[in-house]
Short mmCIF file of C-alpha atoms in Angstrom, two decimals:
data_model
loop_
_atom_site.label_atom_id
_atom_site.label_comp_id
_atom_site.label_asym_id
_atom_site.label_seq_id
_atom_site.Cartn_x
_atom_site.Cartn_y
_atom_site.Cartn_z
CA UNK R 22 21.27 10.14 -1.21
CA UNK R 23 18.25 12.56 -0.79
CA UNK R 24 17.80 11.57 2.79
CA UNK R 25 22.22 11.99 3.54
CA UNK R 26 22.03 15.55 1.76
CA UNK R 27 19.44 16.60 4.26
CA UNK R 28 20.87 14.57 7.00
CA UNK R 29 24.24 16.60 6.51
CA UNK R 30 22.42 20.21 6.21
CA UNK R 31 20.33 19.40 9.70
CA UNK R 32 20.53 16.25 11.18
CA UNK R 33 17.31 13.46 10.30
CA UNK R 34 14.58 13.34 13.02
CA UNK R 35 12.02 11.75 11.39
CA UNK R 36 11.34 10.07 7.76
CA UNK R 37 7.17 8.80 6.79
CA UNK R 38 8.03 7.50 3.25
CA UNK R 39 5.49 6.19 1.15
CA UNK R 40 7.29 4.31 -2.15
CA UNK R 41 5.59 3.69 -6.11
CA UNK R 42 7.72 0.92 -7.16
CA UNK R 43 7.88 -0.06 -10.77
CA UNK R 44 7.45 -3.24 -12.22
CA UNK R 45 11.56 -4.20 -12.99
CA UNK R 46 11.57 -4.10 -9.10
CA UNK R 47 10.69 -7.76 -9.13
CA UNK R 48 13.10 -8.68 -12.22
CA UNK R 49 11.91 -9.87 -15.41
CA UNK R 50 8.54 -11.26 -14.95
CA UNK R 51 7.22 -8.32 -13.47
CA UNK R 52 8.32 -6.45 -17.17
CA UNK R 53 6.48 -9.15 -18.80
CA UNK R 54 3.43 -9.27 -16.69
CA UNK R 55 2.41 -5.38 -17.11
CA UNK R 56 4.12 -5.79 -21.26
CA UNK R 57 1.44 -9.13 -21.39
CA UNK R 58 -1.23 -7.43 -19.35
CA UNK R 59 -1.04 -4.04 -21.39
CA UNK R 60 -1.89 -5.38 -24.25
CA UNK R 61 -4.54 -7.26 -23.25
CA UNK R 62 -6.09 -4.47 -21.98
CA UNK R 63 -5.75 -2.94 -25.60
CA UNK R 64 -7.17 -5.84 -27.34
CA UNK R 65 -9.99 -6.17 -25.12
CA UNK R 66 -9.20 -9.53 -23.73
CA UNK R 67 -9.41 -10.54 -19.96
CA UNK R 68 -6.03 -9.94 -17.70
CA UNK R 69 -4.16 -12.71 -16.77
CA UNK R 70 -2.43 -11.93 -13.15
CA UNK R 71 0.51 -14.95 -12.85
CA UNK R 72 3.43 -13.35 -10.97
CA UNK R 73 1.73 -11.09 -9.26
CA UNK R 74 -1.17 -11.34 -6.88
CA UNK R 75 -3.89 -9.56 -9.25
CA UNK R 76 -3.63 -7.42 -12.75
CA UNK R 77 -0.69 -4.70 -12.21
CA UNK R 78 -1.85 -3.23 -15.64
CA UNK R 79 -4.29 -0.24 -14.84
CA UNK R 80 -3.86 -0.42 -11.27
CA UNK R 81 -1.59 -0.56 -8.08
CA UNK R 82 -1.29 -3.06 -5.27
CA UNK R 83 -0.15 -2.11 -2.24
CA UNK R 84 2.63 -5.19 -1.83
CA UNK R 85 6.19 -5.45 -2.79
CA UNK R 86 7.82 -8.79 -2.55
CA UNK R 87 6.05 -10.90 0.11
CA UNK R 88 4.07 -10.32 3.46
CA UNK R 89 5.64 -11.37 6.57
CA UNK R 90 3.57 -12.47 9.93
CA UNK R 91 3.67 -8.87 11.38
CA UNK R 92 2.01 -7.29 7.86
CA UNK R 93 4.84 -5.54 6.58
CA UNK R 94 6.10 -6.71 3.01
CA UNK R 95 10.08 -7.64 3.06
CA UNK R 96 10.24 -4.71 0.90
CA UNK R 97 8.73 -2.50 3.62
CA UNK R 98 11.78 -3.75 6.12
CA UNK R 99 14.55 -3.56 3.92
CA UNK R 100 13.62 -0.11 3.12
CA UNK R 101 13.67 0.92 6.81
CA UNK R 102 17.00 -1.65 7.87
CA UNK R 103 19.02 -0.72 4.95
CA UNK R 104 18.19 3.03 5.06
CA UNK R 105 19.40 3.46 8.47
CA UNK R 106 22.44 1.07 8.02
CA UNK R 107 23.49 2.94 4.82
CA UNK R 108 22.88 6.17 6.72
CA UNK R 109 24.72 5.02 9.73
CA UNK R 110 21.86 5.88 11.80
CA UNK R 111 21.03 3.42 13.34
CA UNK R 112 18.12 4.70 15.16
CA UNK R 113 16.18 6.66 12.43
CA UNK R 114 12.68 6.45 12.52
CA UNK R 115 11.40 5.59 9.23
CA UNK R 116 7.60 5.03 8.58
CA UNK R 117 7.08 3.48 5.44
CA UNK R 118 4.48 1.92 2.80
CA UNK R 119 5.57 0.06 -0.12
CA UNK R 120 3.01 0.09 -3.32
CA UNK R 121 3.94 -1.06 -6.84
CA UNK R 122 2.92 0.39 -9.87
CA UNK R 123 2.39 0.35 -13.46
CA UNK R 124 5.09 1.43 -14.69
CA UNK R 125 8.67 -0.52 -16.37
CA UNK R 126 11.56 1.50 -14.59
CA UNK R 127 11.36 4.09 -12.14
CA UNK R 128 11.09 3.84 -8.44
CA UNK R 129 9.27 7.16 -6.96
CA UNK R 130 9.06 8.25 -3.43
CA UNK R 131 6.52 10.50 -1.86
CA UNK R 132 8.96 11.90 1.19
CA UNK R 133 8.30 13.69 4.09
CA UNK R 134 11.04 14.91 6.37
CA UNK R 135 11.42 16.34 9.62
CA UNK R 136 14.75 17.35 10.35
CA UNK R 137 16.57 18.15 14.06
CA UNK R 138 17.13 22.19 13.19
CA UNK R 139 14.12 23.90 10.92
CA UNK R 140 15.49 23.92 7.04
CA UNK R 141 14.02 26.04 4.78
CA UNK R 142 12.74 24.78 1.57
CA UNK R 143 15.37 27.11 -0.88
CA UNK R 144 18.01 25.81 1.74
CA UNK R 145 17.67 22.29 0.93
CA UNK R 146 17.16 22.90 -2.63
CA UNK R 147 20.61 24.09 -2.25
CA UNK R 148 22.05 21.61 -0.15
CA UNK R 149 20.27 18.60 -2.77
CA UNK R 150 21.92 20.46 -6.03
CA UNK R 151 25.21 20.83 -4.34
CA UNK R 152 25.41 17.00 -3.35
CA UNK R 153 26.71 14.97 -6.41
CA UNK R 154 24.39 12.43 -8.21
CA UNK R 155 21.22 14.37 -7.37
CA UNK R 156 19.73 16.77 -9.78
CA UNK R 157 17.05 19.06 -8.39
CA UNK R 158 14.19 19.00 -11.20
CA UNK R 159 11.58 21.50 -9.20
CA UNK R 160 9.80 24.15 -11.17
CA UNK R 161 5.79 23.79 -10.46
CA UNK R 162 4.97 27.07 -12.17
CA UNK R 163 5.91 25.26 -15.81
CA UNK R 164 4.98 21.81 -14.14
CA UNK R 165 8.44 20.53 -14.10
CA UNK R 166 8.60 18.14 -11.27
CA UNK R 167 10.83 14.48 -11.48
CA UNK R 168 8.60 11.42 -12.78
CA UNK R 169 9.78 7.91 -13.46
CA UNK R 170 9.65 8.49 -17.02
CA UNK R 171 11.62 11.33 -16.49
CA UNK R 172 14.54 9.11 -14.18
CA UNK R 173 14.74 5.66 -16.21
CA UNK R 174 18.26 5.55 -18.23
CA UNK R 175 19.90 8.34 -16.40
CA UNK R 176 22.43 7.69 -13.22
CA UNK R 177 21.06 10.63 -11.23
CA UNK R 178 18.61 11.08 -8.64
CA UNK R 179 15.60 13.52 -9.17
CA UNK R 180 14.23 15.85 -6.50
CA UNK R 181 11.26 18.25 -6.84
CA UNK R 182 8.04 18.92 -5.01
CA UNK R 183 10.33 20.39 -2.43
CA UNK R 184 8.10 22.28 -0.02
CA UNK R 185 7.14 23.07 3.87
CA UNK R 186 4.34 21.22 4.92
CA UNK R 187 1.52 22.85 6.11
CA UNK R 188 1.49 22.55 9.55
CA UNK R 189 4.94 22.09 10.96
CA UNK R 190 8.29 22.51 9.23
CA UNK R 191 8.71 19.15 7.79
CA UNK R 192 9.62 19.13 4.34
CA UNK R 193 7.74 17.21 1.53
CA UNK R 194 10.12 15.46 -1.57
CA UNK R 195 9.04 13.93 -4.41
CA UNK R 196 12.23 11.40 -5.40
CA UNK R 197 12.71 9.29 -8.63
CA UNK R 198 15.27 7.47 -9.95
CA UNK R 199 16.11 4.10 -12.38
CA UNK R 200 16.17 1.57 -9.88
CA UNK R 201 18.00 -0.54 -12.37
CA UNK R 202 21.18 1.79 -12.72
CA UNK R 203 21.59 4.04 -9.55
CA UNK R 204 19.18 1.52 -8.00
CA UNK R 205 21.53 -1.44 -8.65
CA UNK R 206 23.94 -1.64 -11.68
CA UNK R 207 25.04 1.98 -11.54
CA UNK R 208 25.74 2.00 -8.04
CA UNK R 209 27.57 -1.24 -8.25
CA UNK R 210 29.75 0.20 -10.82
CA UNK R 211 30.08 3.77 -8.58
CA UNK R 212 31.27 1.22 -5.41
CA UNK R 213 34.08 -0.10 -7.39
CA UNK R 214 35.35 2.78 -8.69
CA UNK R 215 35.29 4.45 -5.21
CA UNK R 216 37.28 0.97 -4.02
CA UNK R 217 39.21 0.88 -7.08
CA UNK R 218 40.17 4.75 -6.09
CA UNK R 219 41.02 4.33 -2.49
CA UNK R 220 43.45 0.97 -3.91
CA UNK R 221 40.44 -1.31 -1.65
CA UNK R 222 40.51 -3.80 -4.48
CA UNK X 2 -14.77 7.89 6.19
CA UNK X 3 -11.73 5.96 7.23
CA UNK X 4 -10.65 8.99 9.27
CA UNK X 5 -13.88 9.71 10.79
CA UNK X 6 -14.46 6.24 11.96
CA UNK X 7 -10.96 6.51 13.43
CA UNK X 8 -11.81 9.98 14.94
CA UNK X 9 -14.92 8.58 17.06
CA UNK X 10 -12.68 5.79 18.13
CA UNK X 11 -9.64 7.13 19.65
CA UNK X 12 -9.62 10.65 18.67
CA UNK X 13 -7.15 12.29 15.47
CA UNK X 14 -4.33 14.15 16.36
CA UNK X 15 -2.52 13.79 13.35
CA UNK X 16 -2.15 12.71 9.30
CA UNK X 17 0.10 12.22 6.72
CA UNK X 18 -1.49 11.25 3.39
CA UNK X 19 -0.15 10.38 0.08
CA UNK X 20 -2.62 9.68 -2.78
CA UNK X 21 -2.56 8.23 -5.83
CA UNK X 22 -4.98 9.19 -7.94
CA UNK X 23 -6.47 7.55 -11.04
CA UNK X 24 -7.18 9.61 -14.32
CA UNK X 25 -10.70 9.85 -14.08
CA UNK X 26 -10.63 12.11 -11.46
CA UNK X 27 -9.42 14.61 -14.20
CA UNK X 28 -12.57 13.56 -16.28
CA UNK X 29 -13.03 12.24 -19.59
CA UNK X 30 -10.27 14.05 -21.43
CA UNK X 31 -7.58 12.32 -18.56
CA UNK X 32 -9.55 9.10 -19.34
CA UNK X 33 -9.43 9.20 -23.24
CA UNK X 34 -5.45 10.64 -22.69
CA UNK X 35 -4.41 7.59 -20.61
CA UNK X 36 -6.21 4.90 -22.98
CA UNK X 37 -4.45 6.54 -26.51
CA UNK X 38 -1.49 6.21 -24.86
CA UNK X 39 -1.87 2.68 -23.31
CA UNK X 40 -3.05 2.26 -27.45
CA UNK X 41 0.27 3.50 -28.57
CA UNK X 42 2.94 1.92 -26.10
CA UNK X 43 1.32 -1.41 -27.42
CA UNK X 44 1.85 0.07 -30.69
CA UNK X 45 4.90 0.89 -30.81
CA UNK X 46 4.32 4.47 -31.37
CA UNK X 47 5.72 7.85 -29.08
CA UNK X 48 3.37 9.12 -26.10
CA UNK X 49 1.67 11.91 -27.40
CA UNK X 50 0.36 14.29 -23.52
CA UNK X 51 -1.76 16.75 -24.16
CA UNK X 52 -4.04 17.07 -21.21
CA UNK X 53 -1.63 16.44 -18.91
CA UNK X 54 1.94 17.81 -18.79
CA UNK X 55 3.44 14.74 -19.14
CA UNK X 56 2.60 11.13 -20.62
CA UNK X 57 0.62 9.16 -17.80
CA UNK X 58 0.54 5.62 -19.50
CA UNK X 59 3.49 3.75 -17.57
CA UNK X 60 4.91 6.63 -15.75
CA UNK X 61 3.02 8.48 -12.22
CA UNK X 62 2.83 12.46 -11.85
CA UNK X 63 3.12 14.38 -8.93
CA UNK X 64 0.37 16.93 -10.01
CA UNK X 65 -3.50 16.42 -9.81
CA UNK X 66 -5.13 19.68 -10.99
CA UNK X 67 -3.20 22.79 -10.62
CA UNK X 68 0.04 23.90 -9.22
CA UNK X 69 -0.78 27.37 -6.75
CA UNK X 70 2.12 29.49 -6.55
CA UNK X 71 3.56 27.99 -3.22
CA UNK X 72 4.35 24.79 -4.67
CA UNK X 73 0.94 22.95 -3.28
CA UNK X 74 -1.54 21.81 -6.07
CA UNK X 75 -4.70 22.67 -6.00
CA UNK X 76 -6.24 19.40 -4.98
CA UNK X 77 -3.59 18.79 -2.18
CA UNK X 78 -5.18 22.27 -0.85
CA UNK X 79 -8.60 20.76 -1.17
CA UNK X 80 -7.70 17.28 0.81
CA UNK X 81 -6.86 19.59 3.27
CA UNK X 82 -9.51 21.78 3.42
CA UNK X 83 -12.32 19.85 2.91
CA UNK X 84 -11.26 16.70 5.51
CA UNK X 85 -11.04 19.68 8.21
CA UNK X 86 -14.65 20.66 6.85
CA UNK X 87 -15.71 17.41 6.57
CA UNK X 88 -14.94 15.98 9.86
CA UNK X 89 -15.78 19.46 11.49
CA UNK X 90 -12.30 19.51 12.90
CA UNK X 91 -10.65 22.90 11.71
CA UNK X 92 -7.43 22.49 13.34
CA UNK X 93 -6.50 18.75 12.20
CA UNK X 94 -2.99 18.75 11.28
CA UNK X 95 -3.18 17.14 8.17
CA UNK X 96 -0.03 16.78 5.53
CA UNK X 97 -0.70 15.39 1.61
CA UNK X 98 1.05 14.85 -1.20
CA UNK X 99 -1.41 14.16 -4.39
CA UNK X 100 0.01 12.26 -7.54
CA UNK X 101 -1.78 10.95 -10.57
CA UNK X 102 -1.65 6.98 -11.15
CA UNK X 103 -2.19 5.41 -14.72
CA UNK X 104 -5.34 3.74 -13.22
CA UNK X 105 -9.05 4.62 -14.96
CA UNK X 106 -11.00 4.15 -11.80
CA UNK X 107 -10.54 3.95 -8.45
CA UNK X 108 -8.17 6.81 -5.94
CA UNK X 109 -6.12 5.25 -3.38
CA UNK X 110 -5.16 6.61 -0.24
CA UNK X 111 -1.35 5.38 1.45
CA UNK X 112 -2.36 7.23 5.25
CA UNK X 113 -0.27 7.24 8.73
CA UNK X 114 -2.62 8.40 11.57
CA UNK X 115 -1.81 9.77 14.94
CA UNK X 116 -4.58 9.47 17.45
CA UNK X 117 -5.08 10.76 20.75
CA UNK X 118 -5.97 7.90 22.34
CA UNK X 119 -3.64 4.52 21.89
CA UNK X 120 -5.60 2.34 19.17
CA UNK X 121 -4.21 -0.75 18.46
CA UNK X 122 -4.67 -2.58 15.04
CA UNK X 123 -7.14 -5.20 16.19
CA UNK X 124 -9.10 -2.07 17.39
CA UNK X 125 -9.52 0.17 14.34
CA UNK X 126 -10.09 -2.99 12.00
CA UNK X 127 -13.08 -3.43 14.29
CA UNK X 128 -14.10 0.28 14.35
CA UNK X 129 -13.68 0.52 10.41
CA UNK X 130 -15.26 -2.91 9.87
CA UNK X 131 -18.85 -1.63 11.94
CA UNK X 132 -18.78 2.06 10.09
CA UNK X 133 -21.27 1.70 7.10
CA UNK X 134 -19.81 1.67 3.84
CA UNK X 135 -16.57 0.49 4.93
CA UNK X 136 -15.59 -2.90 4.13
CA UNK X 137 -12.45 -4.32 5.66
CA UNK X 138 -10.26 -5.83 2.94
CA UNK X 139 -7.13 -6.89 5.08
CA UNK X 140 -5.64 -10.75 5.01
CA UNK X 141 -1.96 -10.28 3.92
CA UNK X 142 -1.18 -13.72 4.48
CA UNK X 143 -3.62 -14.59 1.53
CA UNK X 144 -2.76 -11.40 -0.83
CA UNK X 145 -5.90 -9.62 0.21
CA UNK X 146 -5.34 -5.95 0.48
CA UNK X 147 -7.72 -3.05 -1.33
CA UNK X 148 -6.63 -1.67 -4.86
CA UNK X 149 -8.24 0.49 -7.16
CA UNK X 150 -9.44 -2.36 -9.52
CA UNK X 151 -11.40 -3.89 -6.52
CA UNK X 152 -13.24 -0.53 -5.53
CA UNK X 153 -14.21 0.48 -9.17
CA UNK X 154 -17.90 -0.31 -9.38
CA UNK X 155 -18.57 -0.21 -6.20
CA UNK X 156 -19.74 1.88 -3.40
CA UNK X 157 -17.83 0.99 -0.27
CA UNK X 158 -14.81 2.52 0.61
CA UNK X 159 -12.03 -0.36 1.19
CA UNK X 160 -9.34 -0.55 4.08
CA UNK X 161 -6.43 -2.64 4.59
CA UNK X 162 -3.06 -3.15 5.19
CA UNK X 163 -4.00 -1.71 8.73
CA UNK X 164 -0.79 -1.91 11.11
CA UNK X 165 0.93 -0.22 13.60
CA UNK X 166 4.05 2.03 12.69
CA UNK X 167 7.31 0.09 13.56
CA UNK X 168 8.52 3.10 15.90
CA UNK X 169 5.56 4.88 17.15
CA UNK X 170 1.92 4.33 18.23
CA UNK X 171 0.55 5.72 14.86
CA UNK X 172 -0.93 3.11 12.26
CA UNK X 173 -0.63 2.41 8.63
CA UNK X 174 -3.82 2.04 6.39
CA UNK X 175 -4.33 1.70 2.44
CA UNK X 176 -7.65 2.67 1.20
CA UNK X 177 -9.46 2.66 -2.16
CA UNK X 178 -12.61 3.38 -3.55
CA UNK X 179 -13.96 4.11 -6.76
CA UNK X 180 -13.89 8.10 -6.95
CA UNK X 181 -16.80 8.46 -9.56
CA UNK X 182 -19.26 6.39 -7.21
CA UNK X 183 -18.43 6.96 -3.51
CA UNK X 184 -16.12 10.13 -4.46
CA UNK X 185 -19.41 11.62 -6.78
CA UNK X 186 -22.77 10.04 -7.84
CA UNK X 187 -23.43 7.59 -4.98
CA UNK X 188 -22.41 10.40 -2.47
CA UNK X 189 -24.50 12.91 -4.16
CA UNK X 190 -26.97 10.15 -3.83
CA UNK X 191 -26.45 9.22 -0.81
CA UNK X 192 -26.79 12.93 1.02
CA UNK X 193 -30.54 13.09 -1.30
CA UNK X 194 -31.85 10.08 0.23
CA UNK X 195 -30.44 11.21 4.04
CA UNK X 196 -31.76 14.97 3.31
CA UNK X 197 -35.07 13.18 2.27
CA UNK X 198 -35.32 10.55 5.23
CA UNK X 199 -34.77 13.67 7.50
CA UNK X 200 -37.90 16.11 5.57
CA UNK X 201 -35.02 18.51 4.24
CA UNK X 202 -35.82 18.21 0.59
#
C-alpha cells in the first residue's frame, strides 16, 4: 500500500527493503516458541530452540521460512514476486532481506525508495495520508514514529521515519502493520467486500 | 570491518544499511529497562518505558539515541560520519536507518553494497574470511547465518548471508558482533596494544 501510494505520486524506480518479521509470521508455534522461550529467560533456565533454528527470545535471525539453493529464504522471494505482481510492475527492482524478530504481531519494514521524478518528503507524507488504510504516524520531535506494538490489532498501515536520504533523493520509510489482520485476515475480508461491491461474487 | 575488507577488494561505491541494535548500546539503564519488562510480560503485568519512549520487550523502535531536528537520529548521523572517517573515504555515499532490537548484546547490521569493481559472492566470502577478526558464518543450507546471540562474548565480527542482489551487481551481507567487546573494550584494547607494538604509547 505504502509502495502503490508512492508509485502513484512518482512512478517506483527502485525499492532496497530490509523486513523485522514477528513471530505469528510462522503461525502458532512461532507464538509459542518466543511465549516458552521468554519465560525461560525469566526463570533463568536454558532456551530450548524447537521450531526455529536457534533461541528467537532475546535475539534475531536473519531467516524467514526456509533457505533455497541460491541463499535467499522463500520469504525473501515472495516478498519481491508478490510485490511486483500486486503492484503490476512487473519489472520493479526490489532488494530485499528478510530477518525475524522477537516480537508476537507486527511486521516492520525499514524502506528505502527511489522514485522516477524527485518527491519531496512533505509531498509523500501527503500523498501516504491521503491514500486510504494508511495512517501517517511521523512526529520525531515527540518521538512518535510507527512500531509493531503500535500496529498489532488495528487494520491500518503505519508510516513514519519519512525522510530524504542523505545523499540522493531516495526516501527512507519506516512501515508497520498486524500481519495477521491487514497482513492476512483483514485483507481477506477487504477483497470480498470490494468483490461483493462490484457484484464479482 | 566488513566494509573495509570489501573496500580493498573491489572498491565501495555505495551502501545502504539498516541496523538493529540491541539495548545495551543505550547502557545499563536500556539493559535493566528491557529485562523488567521481559519480567512483566511473563508476569502478566503492563510495560512500564521509561528510558525509552516506548516499551522495547516484544516490540522494535526506530530510534537509537536522539532524534536531530531533520528527522535523522543521532546515531544514524554517527554511522555515517564515522564509517567515512573510519575508512578515510569522505565522500562514501552511505544511507542508514538505525532501530533498537529487544536483544541485550550483540548489534546487527542488514547491508547492500555497491562496489566499483564486479565482486562476486565466492569473492568477498574469501576477502572477509582472510581479514582478521572476521569470521565467516555463512552455510544456509545447514541454518548457519550470524545473530546477535552468537557474537555476544566474543570478539570477531560475524558475516553471512553473503549473496548477490537478484537485479543488480550489488551484494547482500548480515553482520553481528557483540557491541560492548568489538564495538568498545576489545577495540579500545585492541588500538593500545597496536599503538604500543608501533612505540606510540
Amino acid at each position: 500500500m505504502v509502495l502503490q501510494a508512492l508509485h502513484r505520486e512518482a512512478g517506483l524506480a527502485r525499492v532496497v527493503v530490509t523486513t523485522l518479521q514477528s513471530v505469528s509470521g510462522s503461525g502458532k508455534p512461532g507464538v509459542e516458541e518466543l511465549e516458552a522461550q521468554t519465560a525461560a529467560l525469566v526463570a533463568g533456565e536454558p532456551l530450548h530452540a524447537e521450531f526455529y533454528p536457534e533461541p528467537i527470545a532475546h535475539n534475531v535471525l536473519p531467516l524467514c521460512e526456509t533457505f533455497r539453493d541460491d541463499g535467499y529464504s522463500t520469504e525473501e522471494m515472495k516478498l519481491a514476486l508478490e510485490t511486483r505482481k500486486i503492484l503490476e510492475l512487473p519489472g520493479l527492482d526490489v532488494a530485499m532481506q528478510c530477518i525475524r524478530v522477537p516480537v508476537p504481531v507486527g511486521h516492520s519494514l525499514s524502506i528505502l525508495v527511489e522514485t522516477q521524478k524527485r518527491l519531496d518528503p512533505d509531498a509523500a507524507r501527503r500523498a501516504l495520508a491521503a491514500f486510504p488504510g494508511i495512517v501517517v504516524v511521523d512526529d520525531p520531535s515527540r518521538n512518535v514514529f510507527p512500531t509493531p506494538a503500535r500496529a498489532a490489532g488495528r487494520d491500518e498501515v503505519l508510516v513514519g521515519r519519512i525522510r530524504r536520504d542523505l545523499e540522493s533523493d531516495r526516501l527512507w520509510l519506516f512501515v508497520c502493520s498486524d500481519n495477521l489482520r491487514k497482513g492476512a485476515a483483514t485483507n481477506a475480508v477487504q477483497i470480498a467486500e470490494e468483490m461483493l461491491r462490484r457484484g464479482l461474487c
